Backbone as JSON Lines, residues from 0, in Angstrom:
{"i":0,"aa":"V","n":[111.81,122.55,-41.42],"ca":[112.52,121.59,-40.61],"c":[112.79,120.36,-41.47]}
{"i":1,"aa":"V","n":[114.0,119.96,-41.44],"ca":[114.4,118.79,-42.21],"c":[114.33,117.58,-41.3]}
{"i":2,"aa":"A","n":[113.59,116.59,-41.77],"ca":[113.45,115.36,-40.97],"c":[114.7,114.5,-41.17]}
{"i":3,"aa":"G","n":[115.09,113.84,-40.11],"ca":[116.24,112.94,-40.18],"c":[115.86,111.65,-40.89]}
{"i":4,"aa":"P","n":[116.82,110.84,-41.12],"ca":[116.51,109.58,-41.81],"c":[115.58,108.7,-40.95]}
{"i":5,"aa":"R","n":[114.67,108.07,-41.63],"ca":[113.73,107.18,-40.96],"c":[114.44,105.9,-40.55]}
{"i":6,"aa":"P","n":[114.12,105.4,-39.37],"ca":[114.73,104.13,-38.99],"c":[114.18,103.01,-39.88]}
{"i":7,"aa":"A","n":[115.03,102.09,-40.17],"ca":[114.61,100.99,-41.04],"c":[113.56,100.15,-40.31]}
{"i":8,"aa":"L","n":[112.6,99.69,-41.08],"ca":[111.56,98.83,-40.5],"c":[112.18,97.49,-40.12]}
{"i":9,"aa":"K","n":[111.71,96.95,-39.03],"ca":[112.23,95.66,-38.58],"c":[111.65,94.54,-39.42]}
{"i":10,"aa":"T","n":[112.44,93.54,-39.64],"ca":[111.96,92.37,-40.38],"c":[111.08,91.54,-39.45]}
{"i":11,"aa":"A","n":[110.33,90.63,-40.03],"ca":[109.46,89.74,-39.24],"c":[110.3,88.93,-38.25]}
{"i":12,"aa":"A","n":[111.43,88.45,-38.69],"ca":[112.3,87.65,-37.82],"c":[112.79,88.48,-36.63]}
{"i":13,"aa":"E","n":[113.11,89.75,-36.88],"ca":[113.58,90.63,-35.79],"c":[112.45,90.91,-34.8]}
{"i":14,"aa":"R","n":[111.24,91.16,-35.31],"ca":[110.1,91.41,-34.43],"c":[109.77,90.16,-33.61]}
{"i":15,"aa":"E","n":[109.85,89.01,-34.26],"ca":[109.58,87.74,-33.58],"c":[110.58,87.53,-32.43]}
{"i":16,"aa":"T","n":[111.85,87.74,-32.73],"ca":[112.9,87.57,-31.72],"c":[112.69,88.55,-30.57]}
{"i":17,"aa":"E","n":[112.34,89.79,-30.9],"ca":[112.12,90.81,-29.89],"c":[110.98,90.42,-28.94]}
{"i":18,"aa":"E","n":[109.86,89.94,-29.51],"ca":[108.71,89.53,-28.69],"c":[109.08,88.33,-27.82]}
{"i":19,"aa":"R","n":[109.8,87.38,-28.39],"ca":[110.2,86.19,-27.63],"c":[111.12,86.58,-26.47]}
{"i":20,"aa":"E","n":[112.06,87.49,-26.73],"ca":[112.97,87.93,-25.67],"c":[112.23,88.69,-24.57]}
{"i":21,"aa":"K","n":[111.22,89.49,-24.96],"ca":[110.39,90.17,-23.95],"c":[109.67,89.13,-23.1]}
{"i":22,"aa":"G","n":[109.13,88.12,-23.76],"ca":[108.45,87.04,-23.05],"c":[109.39,86.31,-22.11]}
{"i":23,"aa":"N","n":[110.61,86.06,-22.56],"ca":[111.6,85.38,-21.7],"c":[111.9,86.21,-20.46]}
{"i":24,"aa":"A","n":[112.03,87.53,-20.62],"ca":[112.32,88.41,-19.48],"c":[111.14,88.41,-18.5]}
{"i":25,"aa":"L","n":[109.91,88.45,-19.03],"ca":[108.73,88.44,-18.17],"c":[108.62,87.1,-17.44]}
{"i":26,"aa":"F","n":[108.95,86.03,-18.14],"ca":[108.91,84.7,-17.51],"c":[109.9,84.64,-16.34]}
{"i":27,"aa":"K","n":[111.11,85.12,-16.57],"ca":[112.13,85.11,-15.52],"c":[111.71,85.92,-14.3]}
{"i":28,"aa":"S","n":[110.93,86.98,-14.53],"ca":[110.48,87.81,-13.4],"c":[109.18,87.26,-12.79]}
{"i":29,"aa":"G","n":[108.69,86.13,-13.29],"ca":[107.5,85.5,-12.71],"c":[106.18,86.04,-13.21]}
{"i":30,"aa":"E","n":[106.2,86.85,-14.25],"ca":[104.97,87.42,-14.81],"c":[104.51,86.54,-15.97]}
{"i":31,"aa":"Y","n":[103.99,85.38,-15.62],"ca":[103.67,84.36,-16.63],"c":[102.54,84.76,-17.56]}
{"i":32,"aa":"A","n":[101.51,85.4,-17.03],"ca":[100.38,85.81,-17.88],"c":[100.83,86.82,-18.94]}
{"i":33,"aa":"K","n":[101.66,87.78,-18.52],"ca":[102.17,88.77,-19.48],"c":[103.11,88.1,-20.49]}
{"i":34,"aa":"A","n":[103.87,87.14,-20.02],"ca":[104.79,86.43,-20.92],"c":[104.01,85.68,-22.01]}
{"i":35,"aa":"T","n":[102.86,85.1,-21.63],"ca":[102.06,84.38,-22.64],"c":[101.62,85.32,-23.75]}
{"i":36,"aa":"K","n":[101.33,86.57,-23.38],"ca":[100.91,87.56,-24.39],"c":[102.05,87.86,-25.36]}
{"i":37,"aa":"C","n":[103.27,87.93,-24.85],"ca":[104.42,88.17,-25.74],"c":[104.64,86.98,-26.67]}
{"i":38,"aa":"Y","n":[104.53,85.77,-26.12],"ca":[104.72,84.58,-26.95],"c":[103.59,84.47,-27.98]}
{"i":39,"aa":"T","n":[102.39,84.89,-27.6],"ca":[101.27,84.88,-28.54],"c":[101.53,85.88,-29.66]}
{"i":40,"aa":"A","n":[102.06,87.06,-29.31],"ca":[102.41,88.07,-30.33],"c":[103.48,87.51,-31.26]}
{"i":41,"aa":"C","n":[104.43,86.82,-30.68],"ca":[105.5,86.19,-31.46],"c":[104.9,85.2,-32.47]}
{"i":42,"aa":"L","n":[103.93,84.41,-32.0],"ca":[103.28,83.42,-32.88],"c":[102.4,84.1,-33.92]}
{"i":43,"aa":"G","n":[101.94,85.3,-33.62],"ca":[101.18,86.06,-34.61],"c":[102.06,86.49,-35.78]}
{"i":44,"aa":"I","n":[103.34,86.65,-35.5],"ca":[104.3,87.03,-36.55],"c":[104.7,85.79,-37.34]}
{"i":45,"aa":"S","n":[104.97,84.71,-36.63],"ca":[105.33,83.44,-37.29],"c":[104.77,82.29,-36.48]}
{"i":46,"aa":"N","n":[103.84,81.55,-37.07],"ca":[103.23,80.44,-36.35],"c":[104.05,79.15,-36.46]}
{"i":47,"aa":"R","n":[105.31,79.27,-36.85],"ca":[106.21,78.12,-36.97],"c":[107.33,78.17,-35.92]}
{"i":48,"aa":"S","n":[107.16,79.0,-34.9],"ca":[108.19,79.17,-33.88],"c":[108.01,78.13,-32.77]}
{"i":49,"aa":"V","n":[108.83,77.1,-32.81],"ca":[108.78,76.03,-31.81],"c":[109.06,76.6,-30.42]}
{"i":50,"aa":"A","n":[110.03,77.49,-30.32],"ca":[110.41,78.07,-29.03],"c":[109.24,78.86,-28.43]}
{"i":51,"aa":"A","n":[108.51,79.6,-29.25],"ca":[107.39,80.39,-28.73],"c":[106.27,79.47,-28.22]}
{"i":52,"aa":"F","n":[105.95,78.41,-28.98],"ca":[104.93,77.47,-28.52],"c":[105.36,76.81,-27.21]}
{"i":53,"aa":"S","n":[106.6,76.34,-27.18],"ca":[107.09,75.61,-26.02],"c":[107.22,76.53,-24.79]}
{"i":54,"aa":"N","n":[107.68,77.74,-25.0],"ca":[107.8,78.69,-23.88],"c":[106.43,79.11,-23.36]}
{"i":55,"aa":"R","n":[105.48,79.3,-24.28],"ca":[104.13,79.65,-23.83],"c":[103.52,78.48,-23.06]}
{"i":56,"aa":"A","n":[103.83,77.26,-23.5],"ca":[103.36,76.08,-22.77],"c":[103.91,76.06,-21.35]}
{"i":57,"aa":"M","n":[105.17,76.45,-21.19],"ca":[105.76,76.49,-19.85],"c":[105.05,77.53,-18.99]}
{"i":58,"aa":"C","n":[104.67,78.64,-19.59],"ca":[103.89,79.65,-18.85],"c":[102.55,79.06,-18.41]}
{"i":59,"aa":"W","n":[101.88,78.34,-19.33],"ca":[100.6,77.72,-18.98],"c":[100.78,76.73,-17.84]}
{"i":60,"aa":"I","n":[101.88,76.01,-17.84],"ca":[102.15,75.06,-16.75],"c":[102.28,75.82,-15.43]}
{"i":61,"aa":"K","n":[103.01,76.91,-15.44],"ca":[103.18,77.72,-14.23],"c":[101.85,78.29,-13.74]}
{"i":62,"aa":"L","n":[100.95,78.57,-14.7],"ca":[99.63,79.1,-14.37],"c":[98.6,77.99,-14.11]}
{"i":63,"aa":"K","n":[99.06,76.72,-14.18],"ca":[98.22,75.54,-13.98],"c":[97.09,75.44,-15.01]}
{"i":64,"aa":"E","n":[97.37,75.88,-16.2],"ca":[96.44,75.77,-17.33],"c":[96.9,74.57,-18.17]}
{"i":65,"aa":"W","n":[96.61,73.37,-17.65],"ca":[97.18,72.14,-18.2],"c":[96.76,71.86,-19.64]}
{"i":66,"aa":"R","n":[95.49,72.04,-19.96],"ca":[95.02,71.77,-21.34],"c":[95.71,72.69,-22.35]}
{"i":67,"aa":"K","n":[95.83,73.96,-21.99],"ca":[96.47,74.92,-22.89],"c":[97.94,74.55,-23.09]}
{"i":68,"aa":"A","n":[98.58,74.09,-22.02],"ca":[99.98,73.69,-22.12],"c":[100.1,72.48,-23.04]}
{"i":69,"aa":"E","n":[99.2,71.53,-22.88],"ca":[99.23,70.34,-23.73],"c":[99.05,70.71,-25.2]}
{"i":70,"aa":"V","n":[98.12,71.59,-25.48],"ca":[97.86,72.02,-26.86],"c":[99.09,72.71,-27.45]}
{"i":71,"aa":"D","n":[99.7,73.63,-26.7],"ca":[100.88,74.33,-27.22],"c":[102.04,73.38,-27.48]}
{"i":72,"aa":"C","n":[102.23,72.41,-26.61],"ca":[103.32,71.44,-26.84],"c":[103.03,70.6,-28.08]}
{"i":73,"aa":"T","n":[101.78,70.22,-28.25],"ca":[101.4,69.45,-29.44],"c":[101.65,70.26,-30.71]}
{"i":74,"aa":"L","n":[101.33,71.55,-30.67],"ca":[101.59,72.42,-31.83],"c":[103.09,72.56,-32.09]}
{"i":75,"aa":"A","n":[103.87,72.67,-31.03],"ca":[105.33,72.75,-31.18],"c":[105.86,71.47,-31.82]}
{"i":76,"aa":"L","n":[105.32,70.33,-31.4],"ca":[105.79,69.04,-31.94],"c":[105.32,68.83,-33.38]}
{"i":77,"aa":"Q","n":[104.26,69.49,-33.78],"ca":[103.85,69.42,-35.19],"c":[104.85,70.15,-36.07]}
{"i":78,"aa":"V","n":[105.47,71.19,-35.51],"ca":[106.48,71.95,-36.26],"c":[107.82,71.21,-36.23]}
{"i":79,"aa":"D","n":[108.19,70.67,-35.06],"ca":[109.47,69.97,-34.9],"c":[109.27,68.74,-34.02]}
{"i":80,"aa":"K","n":[109.19,67.58,-34.64],"ca":[108.93,66.33,-33.92],"c":[110.06,65.93,-32.97]}
{"i":81,"aa":"G","n":[111.19,66.55,-33.09],"ca":[112.33,66.21,-32.26],"c":[112.59,67.17,-31.11]}
{"i":82,"aa":"H","n":[111.66,68.06,-30.82],"ca":[111.86,69.06,-29.77],"c":[111.61,68.42,-28.4]}
{"i":83,"aa":"V","n":[112.69,68.05,-27.74],"ca":[112.64,67.27,-26.5],"c":[111.92,68.02,-25.38]}
{"i":84,"aa":"K","n":[112.16,69.32,-25.25],"ca":[111.51,70.1,-24.17],"c":[109.99,70.07,-24.32]}
{"i":85,"aa":"S","n":[109.5,70.05,-25.55],"ca":[108.05,70.01,-25.76],"c":[107.48,68.67,-25.3]}
{"i":86,"aa":"Y","n":[108.21,67.58,-25.54],"ca":[107.76,66.27,-25.03],"c":[107.72,66.29,-23.51]}
{"i":87,"aa":"Q","n":[108.76,66.86,-22.91],"ca":[108.86,66.9,-21.47],"c":[107.74,67.77,-20.86]}
{"i":88,"aa":"R","n":[107.47,68.89,-21.47],"ca":[106.44,69.8,-20.95],"c":[105.04,69.22,-21.17]}
{"i":89,"aa":"R","n":[104.84,68.58,-22.32],"ca":[103.54,67.96,-22.56],"c":[103.31,66.83,-21.56]}
{"i":90,"aa":"A","n":[104.36,66.09,-21.24],"ca":[104.24,65.01,-20.25],"c":[103.84,65.59,-18.89]}
{"i":91,"aa":"A","n":[104.43,66.72,-18.52],"ca":[104.09,67.36,-17.24],"c":[102.61,67.76,-17.23]}
{"i":92,"aa":"A","n":[102.15,68.33,-18.32],"ca":[100.74,68.73,-18.41],"c":[99.83,67.51,-18.36]}
{"i":93,"aa":"R","n":[100.2,66.47,-19.08],"ca":[99.37,65.27,-19.11],"c":[99.36,64.57,-17.75]}
{"i":94,"aa":"N","n":[100.48,64.57,-17.04],"ca":[100.49,64.01,-15.69],"c":[99.53,64.77,-14.79]}
{"i":95,"aa":"A","n":[99.53,66.09,-14.9],"ca":[98.64,66.91,-14.09],"c":[97.18,66.64,-14.43]}
{"i":96,"aa":"L","n":[96.92,66.26,-15.68],"ca":[95.56,65.94,-16.12],"c":[95.17,64.5,-15.8]}
{"i":97,"aa":"G","n":[96.12,63.73,-15.25],"ca":[95.85,62.33,-14.94],"c":[96.03,61.4,-16.12]}
{"i":98,"aa":"M","n":[96.63,61.9,-17.18],"ca":[96.85,61.1,-18.39],"c":[98.27,60.49,-18.35]}
{"i":99,"aa":"H","n":[98.48,59.62,-17.36],"ca":[99.82,59.12,-17.09],"c":[100.39,58.25,-18.22]}
{"i":100,"aa":"R","n":[99.56,57.46,-18.86],"ca":[100.07,56.62,-19.97],"c":[100.55,57.49,-21.13]}
{"i":101,"aa":"A","n":[99.79,58.52,-21.44],"ca":[100.17,59.44,-22.52],"c":[101.45,60.18,-22.14]}
{"i":102,"aa":"A","n":[101.57,60.55,-20.86],"ca":[102.78,61.23,-20.39],"c":[103.98,60.3,-20.5]}
{"i":103,"aa":"L","n":[103.77,59.03,-20.16],"ca":[104.83,58.03,-20.26],"c":[105.29,57.89,-21.72]}
{"i":104,"aa":"A","n":[104.34,57.87,-22.64],"ca":[104.67,57.79,-24.07],"c":[105.48,59.01,-24.51]}
{"i":105,"aa":"D","n":[105.09,60.2,-24.04],"ca":[105.82,61.42,-24.38],"c":[107.25,61.37,-23.88]}
{"i":106,"aa":"L","n":[107.43,60.93,-22.64],"ca":[108.77,60.88,-22.07],"c":[109.64,59.84,-22.78]}
{"i":107,"aa":"S","n":[109.03,58.73,-23.15],"ca":[109.78,57.71,-23.9],"c":[110.21,58.25,-25.26]}
{"i":108,"aa":"E","n":[109.3,58.94,-25.91],"ca":[109.6,59.54,-27.22],"c":[110.68,60.62,-27.07]}
{"i":109,"aa":"G","n":[110.56,61.43,-26.04],"ca":[111.56,62.47,-25.77],"c":[112.93,61.87,-25.51]}
{"i":110,"aa":"S","n":[112.96,60.77,-24.76],"ca":[114.23,60.09,-24.49],"c":[114.85,59.55,-25.76]}
{"i":111,"aa":"A","n":[114.02,59.0,-26.63],"ca":[114.52,58.47,-27.91],"c":[115.15,59.59,-28.73]}
{"i":112,"aa":"H","n":[114.49,60.74,-28.79],"ca":[115.03,61.88,-29.54],"c":[116.29,62.42,-28.86]}
{"i":113,"aa":"C","n":[116.29,62.38,-27.55],"ca":[117.46,62.83,-26.78],"c":[118.67,61.98,-27.16]}
{"i":114,"aa":"D","n":[118.47,60.68,-27.24],"ca":[119.56,59.76,-27.61],"c":[120.03,60.02,-29.04]}
{"i":115,"aa":"K","n":[119.08,60.24,-29.95],"ca":[119.43,60.49,-31.36],"c":[120.24,61.77,-31.51]}
{"i":116,"aa":"Q","n":[119.84,62.8,-30.75],"ca":[120.46,64.11,-30.89],"c":[121.72,64.24,-30.05]}
{"i":117,"aa":"G","n":[122.01,63.26,-29.23],"ca":[123.17,63.36,-28.35],"c":[123.04,64.52,-27.39]}
{"i":118,"aa":"A","n":[121.89,64.59,-26.73],"ca":[121.6,65.71,-25.81],"c":[122.56,65.69,-24.63]}
{"i":119,"aa":"N","n":[122.61,66.82,-23.95],"ca":[123.52,66.92,-22.81],"c":[123.05,66.03,-21.66]}
{"i":120,"aa":"A","n":[123.97,65.73,-20.75],"ca":[123.71,64.79,-19.66],"c":[122.61,65.27,-18.73]}
{"i":121,"aa":"S","n":[122.52,66.58,-18.49],"ca":[121.5,67.08,-17.55],"c":[120.1,66.89,-18.11]}
{"i":122,"aa":"Q","n":[119.94,67.09,-19.42],"ca":[118.62,66.9,-20.03],"c":[118.24,65.42,-20.02]}
{"i":123,"aa":"T","n":[119.19,64.56,-20.3],"ca":[118.94,63.12,-20.28],"c":[118.56,62.67,-18.87]}
{"i":124,"aa":"K","n":[119.26,63.19,-17.88],"ca":[118.99,62.85,-16.49],"c":[117.61,63.34,-16.08]}
{"i":125,"aa":"A","n":[117.25,64.56,-16.48],"ca":[115.94,65.12,-16.15],"c":[114.82,64.27,-16.74]}
{"i":126,"aa":"L","n":[115.02,63.81,-17.97],"ca":[114.01,62.95,-18.6],"c":[113.88,61.63,-17.84]}
{"i":127,"aa":"A","n":[115.01,61.06,-17.44],"ca":[114.99,59.79,-16.7],"c":[114.25,59.95,-15.37]}
{"i":128,"aa":"I","n":[114.47,61.06,-14.7],"ca":[113.78,61.33,-13.42],"c":[112.28,61.45,-13.65]}
{"i":129,"aa":"E","n":[111.89,62.22,-14.67],"ca":[110.47,62.39,-14.99],"c":[109.83,61.06,-15.38]}
{"i":130,"aa":"L","n":[110.57,60.25,-16.1],"ca":[110.08,58.93,-16.51],"c":[109.78,58.08,-15.27]}
{"i":131,"aa":"R","n":[110.7,58.08,-14.33],"ca":[110.53,57.32,-13.1],"c":[109.32,57.83,-12.31]}
{"i":132,"aa":"K","n":[109.19,59.15,-12.19],"ca":[108.07,59.74,-11.45],"c":[106.74,59.38,-12.12]}
{"i":133,"aa":"T","n":[106.72,59.44,-13.44],"ca":[105.48,59.14,-14.16],"c":[105.09,57.68,-14.0]}
{"i":134,"aa":"K","n":[106.07,56.79,-14.03],"ca":[105.76,55.37,-13.81],"c":[105.15,55.17,-12.43]}
{"i":135,"aa":"E","n":[105.68,55.86,-11.43],"ca":[105.15,55.75,-10.08],"c":[103.74,56.34,-10.0]}
{"i":136,"aa":"L","n":[103.5,57.46,-10.68],"ca":[102.16,58.05,-10.71],"c":[101.16,57.08,-11.34]}
{"i":137,"aa":"L","n":[101.57,56.42,-12.4],"ca":[100.71,55.45,-13.08],"c":[100.4,54.28,-12.15]}
{"i":138,"aa":"R","n":[101.44,53.74,-11.49],"ca":[101.23,52.62,-10.55],"c":[100.28,53.04,-9.43]}
{"i":139,"aa":"S","n":[100.5,54.23,-8.89],"ca":[99.67,54.73,-7.81],"c":[98.21,54.89,-8.26]}
{"i":140,"aa":"A","n":[98.03,55.44,-9.45],"ca":[96.67,55.63,-9.98],"c":[95.97,54.29,-10.17]}
{"i":141,"aa":"M","n":[96.72,53.29,-10.62],"ca":[96.14,51.96,-10.82],"c":[95.78,51.32,-9.48]}
{"i":142,"aa":"R","n":[96.63,51.49,-8.48],"ca":[96.35,50.93,-7.14],"c":[95.13,51.6,-6.52]}
{"i":143,"aa":"N","n":[95.01,52.9,-6.73],"ca":[93.93,53.66,-6.1],"c":[92.64,53.66,-6.89]}
{"i":144,"aa":"A","n":[92.67,53.12,-8.08],"ca":[91.46,53.09,-8.9],"c":[90.41,52.24,-8.19]}
{"i":145,"aa":"S","n":[89.2,52.72,-8.16],"ca":[88.15,51.97,-7.47],"c":[87.85,50.7,-8.25]}
{"i":146,"aa":"K","n":[87.57,49.69,-7.49],"ca":[87.2,48.41,-8.09],"c":[85.7,48.47,-8.35]}
{"i":147,"aa":"V","n":[85.33,48.61,-9.58],"ca":[83.92,48.76,-9.94],"c":[83.39,47.42,-10.42]}
{"i":148,"aa":"R","n":[82.27,47.03,-9.85],"ca":[81.61,45.81,-10.32],"c":[80.59,46.22,-11.36]}
{"i":149,"aa":"V","n":[80.64,45.54,-12.47],"ca":[79.74,45.85,-13.56],"c":[78.79,44.68,-13.75]}
{"i":150,"aa":"A","n":[77.5,44.96,-13.73],"ca":[76.51,43.92,-13.97],"c":[76.49,43.61,-15.46]}
{"i":151,"aa":"V","n":[76.53,42.34,-15.78],"ca":[76.52,41.92,-17.17],"c":[75.26,41.12,-17.42]}
{"i":152,"aa":"Q","n":[74.53,41.49,-18.44],"ca":[73.32,40.77,-18.8],"c":[73.64,39.97,-20.06]}
{"i":153,"aa":"V","n":[73.39,38.68,-19.99],"ca":[73.65,37.82,-21.12],"c":[72.42,37.84,-22.01]}
{"i":154,"aa":"V","n":[72.62,38.2,-23.25],"ca":[71.52,38.27,-24.19],"c":[71.68,37.12,-25.17]}
{"i":155,"aa":"H","n":[70.63,36.32,-25.3],"ca":[70.67,35.16,-26.19],"c":[69.9,35.46,-27.46]}
{"i":156,"aa":"H","n":[70.18,34.68,-28.45],"ca":[69.42,34.73,-29.7],"c":[68.0,34.3,-29.37]}
{"i":157,"aa":"P","n":[66.99,34.83,-30.04],"ca":[65.59,34.48,-29.69],"c":[65.34,32.96,-29.65]}
{"i":158,"aa":"D","n":[65.93,32.21,-30.55],"ca":[65.73,30.75,-30.57],"c":[66.32,30.1,-29.33]}
{"i":159,"aa":"E","n":[67.39,30.66,-28.79],"ca":[68.07,30.08,-27.64],"c":[67.34,30.37,-26.34]}
{"i":160,"aa":"R","n":[66.42,31.31,-26.33],"ca":[65.7,31.65,-25.11],"c":[64.59,30.65,-24.81]}
{"i":161,"aa":"Q","n":[64.23,29.82,-25.77],"ca":[63.16,28.85,-25.56],"c":[63.58,27.81,-24.53]}
{"i":162,"aa":"Q","n":[62.62,27.29,-23.85],"ca":[62.86,26.22,-22.9],"c":[63.29,24.96,-23.66]}
{"i":163,"aa":"P","n":[64.0,24.05,-22.98],"ca":[64.47,22.84,-23.67],"c":[63.36,22.08,-24.4]}
{"i":164,"aa":"R","n":[62.16,21.95,-23.79],"ca":[61.06,21.22,-24.47],"c":[60.63,21.94,-25.73]}
{"i":165,"aa":"E","n":[60.55,23.3,-25.63],"ca":[60.14,24.08,-26.79],"c":[61.17,23.99,-27.91]}
{"i":166,"aa":"R","n":[62.45,23.98,-27.52],"ca":[63.51,23.83,-28.52],"c":[63.4,22.5,-29.25]}
{"i":167,"aa":"K","n":[63.16,21.45,-28.47],"ca":[63.05,20.11,-29.06],"c":[61.86,20.06,-30.03]}
{"i":168,"aa":"A","n":[60.73,20.65,-29.64],"ca":[59.53,20.65,-30.49],"c":[59.8,21.46,-31.76]}
{"i":169,"aa":"A","n":[60.47,22.6,-31.62],"ca":[60.78,23.43,-32.79],"c":[61.7,22.68,-33.74]}
{"i":170,"aa":"K","n":[62.65,21.95,-33.18],"ca":[63.6,21.17,-34.0],"c":[62.86,20.07,-34.75]}
{"i":171,"aa":"Q","n":[61.92,19.39,-34.06],"ca":[61.16,18.31,-34.71],"c":[60.29,18.86,-35.83]}
{"i":172,"aa":"Q","n":[59.67,20.05,-35.6],"ca":[58.85,20.66,-36.65],"c":[59.69,21.0,-37.86]}
{"i":173,"aa":"K","n":[60.89,21.48,-37.62],"ca":[61.79,21.83,-38.71],"c":[62.16,20.58,-39.49]}
{"i":174,"aa":"E","n":[62.43,19.46,-38.79],"ca":[62.79,18.21,-39.46],"c":[61.62,17.69,-40.29]}
{"i":175,"aa":"V","n":[60.4,17.8,-39.76],"ca":[59.21,17.34,-40.49],"c":[59.05,18.15,-41.75]}
{"i":176,"aa":"R","n":[59.22,19.48,-41.66],"ca":[59.1,20.33,-42.85],"c":[60.16,19.98,-43.88]}
{"i":177,"aa":"T","n":[61.4,19.7,-43.41],"ca":[62.47,19.35,-44.31],"c":[62.16,18.04,-45.04]}
{"i":178,"aa":"R","n":[61.66,17.02,-44.31],"ca":[61.31,15.72,-44.93],"c":[60.18,15.89,-45.9]}
{"i":179,"aa":"A","n":[59.18,16.68,-45.54],"ca":[58.02,16.87,-46.41],"c":[58.42,17.56,-47.7]}
{"i":180,"aa":"S","n":[59.31,18.54,-47.62],"ca":[59.71,19.23,-48.84],"c":[60.59,18.32,-49.71]}
{"i":181,"aa":"S","n":[61.36,17.44,-49.11],"ca":[62.2,16.54,-49.93],"c":[61.36,15.44,-50.55]}
{"i":182,"aa":"Q","n":[60.22,15.03,-49.93],"ca":[59.36,14.0,-50.51],"c":[58.53,14.56,-51.64]}
{"i":183,"aa":"S","n":[58.15,15.84,-51.57],"ca":[57.33,16.43,-52.61],"c":[58.14,16.71,-53.87]}
{"i":184,"aa":"N","n":[59.44,16.8,-53.73],"ca":[60.32,17.01,-54.88],"c":[61.29,15.83,-54.97]}
{"i":185,"aa":"P","n":[60.81,14.66,-55.47],"ca":[61.71,13.52,-55.55],"c":[62.8,13.76,-56.57]}
{"i":186,"aa":"P","n":[63.97,13.18,-56.34],"ca":[65.07,13.35,-57.3],"c":[64.75,12.67,-58.62]}
{"i":187,"aa":"P","n":[65.24,13.16,-59.75],"ca":[64.91,12.56,-61.06],"c":[65.55,11.23,-61.29]}
């Protein structure tokens, strides 16, 4: 039996694209856990894929795995500091974690990159909406923060703890010692 020609082996880029597309299809069908596995396989082929990190982060958000989403967005931003979706997704994760100031910083940074890149109007509008929501979350968190009273203990230097009479006596003794040492060593 004569074997037919062997199919050509796929390149790393082709395998990466294939895994990412499988992940995208699973995400669209709502199978987020399975989609994360495809994006992880994609990252196993190339750990420089911003889309795979960012898409896996979106899966983590859907699964309410906020820390994992934050980590994946941070990794995506290490590869491409201008990836606006990663800023937006990291902000969503940070808001869910109660890290509203950090989320606000992410959205501001994302907006700045959006302006530089001349992003489309819908993305700019989405960032503006998220920015407004995050500011309100921050205000709300500050209003609802419990007012904690903290007891403060004033600690003095050991010399300052003496009673006024004792301080005066210590000062006089010091002056007497100073005079005595200057009299025993007269100037030439």
